[in-house]
């Protein structure tokens, strides 16, 4: 079993390609109110969770809610791919502004499995090349997360490790 130590007040960034199981993981381990999902925020601002033209507005709103929650001392999980340095930098910034520790949880599954899962979903329409690019971004992310300011970087490799993961909350004081 992998035990993920997470401060009881943290900003948790899930990191993984589409189909890696981020939303499933978030649902399993956190209360719905703790999870801010980019899909949900796209739907909130544009009535369509796949409308990529709404991404900038969706993330503005997501960051605003994350900031509000952290100010109120609430653990917050960001369910988005978080594969791009600029996306993660925004989260680290929000966490730092509120003296909260940013934590990354990386879900790394074989690309073929992620594709198999994604291909079967009516609400995911991008091609194989897009997933391959995400996978490259993920590889690149490994060396960067700690340097970017994530205080803990938990990496779950493969379905079994992801399934077996348990979260243990660390008391802050
Ligand atoms: P995006 O939102 O596209 O970035 O994907 P995601 O990383 O949130 O993946 P999601 O949790 O939606 O999982 C994708 C598909 O894989 C879903 O249909 C899930 O039911 C399935 N899935 C996710 N995790 C598991 C798992 O641990 N076991 C099995 N059997 N299926 C899983
Ligand atoms: Mg998802």
Coordinates of C-alpha atoms in Angstrom, one line a residue, residues 15-132:
X15 CA -1.1 15.5 -12.3
X16 CA -1.8 13.1 -15.1
X17 CA -2.8 12.6 -18.7
X18 CA -6.4 12.3 -19.7
X19 CA -7.6 8.8 -18.8
X20 CA -5.0 8.4 -16.0
X21 CA -7.8 8.3 -13.4
X22 CA -7.6 11.7 -11.8
X23 CA -11.3 12.3 -11.4
X24 CA -11.8 8.7 -10.2
X25 CA -9.0 9.1 -7.7
X26 CA -10.4 12.5 -6.5
X27 CA -13.9 11.0 -6.1
X28 CA -12.5 8.1 -4.1
X29 CA -10.4 10.0 -1.7
X30 CA -11.9 13.4 -1.2
X31 CA -15.3 15.0 -0.6
X32 CA -16.9 16.4 -3.7
X33 CA -16.7 19.9 -2.2
X34 CA -13.0 19.7 -1.9
X35 CA -12.4 18.9 -5.5
X36 CA -12.2 21.7 -8.1
X37 CA -12.3 20.2 -11.5
X38 CA -11.4 22.0 -14.7
X39 CA -14.3 20.2 -16.5
X40 CA -16.8 21.4 -13.9
X41 CA -15.5 25.0 -14.2
X42 CA -15.6 24.9 -18.0
X43 CA -19.2 23.8 -17.7
X44 CA -19.9 26.5 -15.2
X45 CA -18.7 29.3 -17.4
X46 CA -19.6 27.9 -20.8
X47 CA -22.2 25.1 -20.4
X48 CA -19.8 22.7 -22.0
X49 CA -17.0 20.9 -20.1
X50 CA -15.2 20.3 -23.4
X51 CA -15.2 23.9 -24.7
X52 CA -11.5 24.5 -24.8
X53 CA -12.1 28.2 -25.7
X54 CA -13.5 28.6 -22.2
X55 CA -10.3 27.3 -20.5
X56 CA -8.8 30.6 -19.5
X57 CA -12.1 31.8 -17.9
X58 CA -12.6 28.5 -16.3
X59 CA -9.2 28.5 -14.7
X60 CA -9.6 32.1 -13.6
X61 CA -12.8 31.0 -11.7
X62 CA -11.1 27.8 -10.4
X63 CA -8.1 29.8 -9.1
X64 CA -10.5 32.3 -7.4
X65 CA -12.4 29.5 -5.7
X66 CA -9.2 27.8 -4.7
X67 CA -7.9 31.0 -3.2
X68 CA -11.1 31.6 -1.3
X69 CA -11.1 28.0 0.1
X70 CA -7.4 28.3 1.2
X71 CA -8.1 31.6 2.9
X72 CA -10.8 29.8 4.8
X73 CA -8.4 27.0 5.7
X74 CA -10.0 24.3 3.6
X75 CA -8.0 21.5 1.9
X76 CA -8.4 21.9 -1.9
X77 CA -7.8 19.4 -4.7
X78 CA -7.3 20.5 -8.3
X79 CA -8.5 17.9 -10.7
X80 CA -7.0 19.0 -14.0
X81 CA -4.2 17.5 -16.1
X82 CA -1.7 20.0 -14.6
X83 CA 0.9 18.9 -17.2
X84 CA 2.1 22.4 -18.2
X85 CA 4.5 24.4 -16.0
X86 CA 2.4 27.5 -16.3
X87 CA -0.7 25.7 -15.1
X88 CA 1.2 24.4 -12.1
X89 CA 2.8 27.7 -11.4
X90 CA -0.6 29.3 -11.0
X91 CA -1.5 26.8 -8.3
X92 CA 1.8 27.1 -6.5
X93 CA 1.3 30.9 -6.5
X94 CA -2.2 30.6 -5.0
X95 CA -1.0 28.2 -2.3
X96 CA 2.0 30.5 -1.4
X97 CA -0.2 33.5 -1.2
X98 CA -2.2 31.7 1.5
X99 CA 0.8 30.1 3.3
X100 CA -0.5 26.7 2.3
X101 CA 1.7 23.8 1.1
X102 CA 1.3 22.8 -2.5
X103 CA 1.4 19.1 -3.0
X104 CA 1.5 17.2 -6.3
X105 CA 0.0 13.7 -6.7
X106 CA 1.1 12.2 -10.1
X107 CA -0.9 9.4 -11.6
X108 CA 1.1 7.6 -14.2
X109 CA -0.5 4.8 -16.1
X110 CA 0.7 3.2 -19.4
X111 CA -0.2 5.4 -22.4
X112 CA -2.0 2.5 -24.0
X113 CA -4.3 2.1 -21.0
X114 CA -5.0 5.8 -20.9
X115 CA -5.9 5.7 -24.6
X116 CA -8.1 2.7 -24.2
X117 CA -10.1 4.4 -21.4
X118 CA -10.3 7.7 -23.3
X119 CA -11.3 6.2 -26.6
X120 CA -14.3 4.7 -25.0
X121 CA -15.6 8.0 -23.7
X122 CA -18.2 10.0 -25.6
X123 CA -17.1 13.1 -23.8
X124 CA -13.5 12.9 -24.9
X125 CA -12.9 13.5 -28.6
X126 CA -9.2 14.3 -29.0
X127 CA -6.9 12.1 -31.0
X128 CA -4.0 9.7 -30.2
X129 CA -1.5 12.4 -30.9
X130 CA -2.9 14.7 -28.3
X131 CA -2.6 12.0 -25.7
X132 CA 1.0 11.3 -26.8

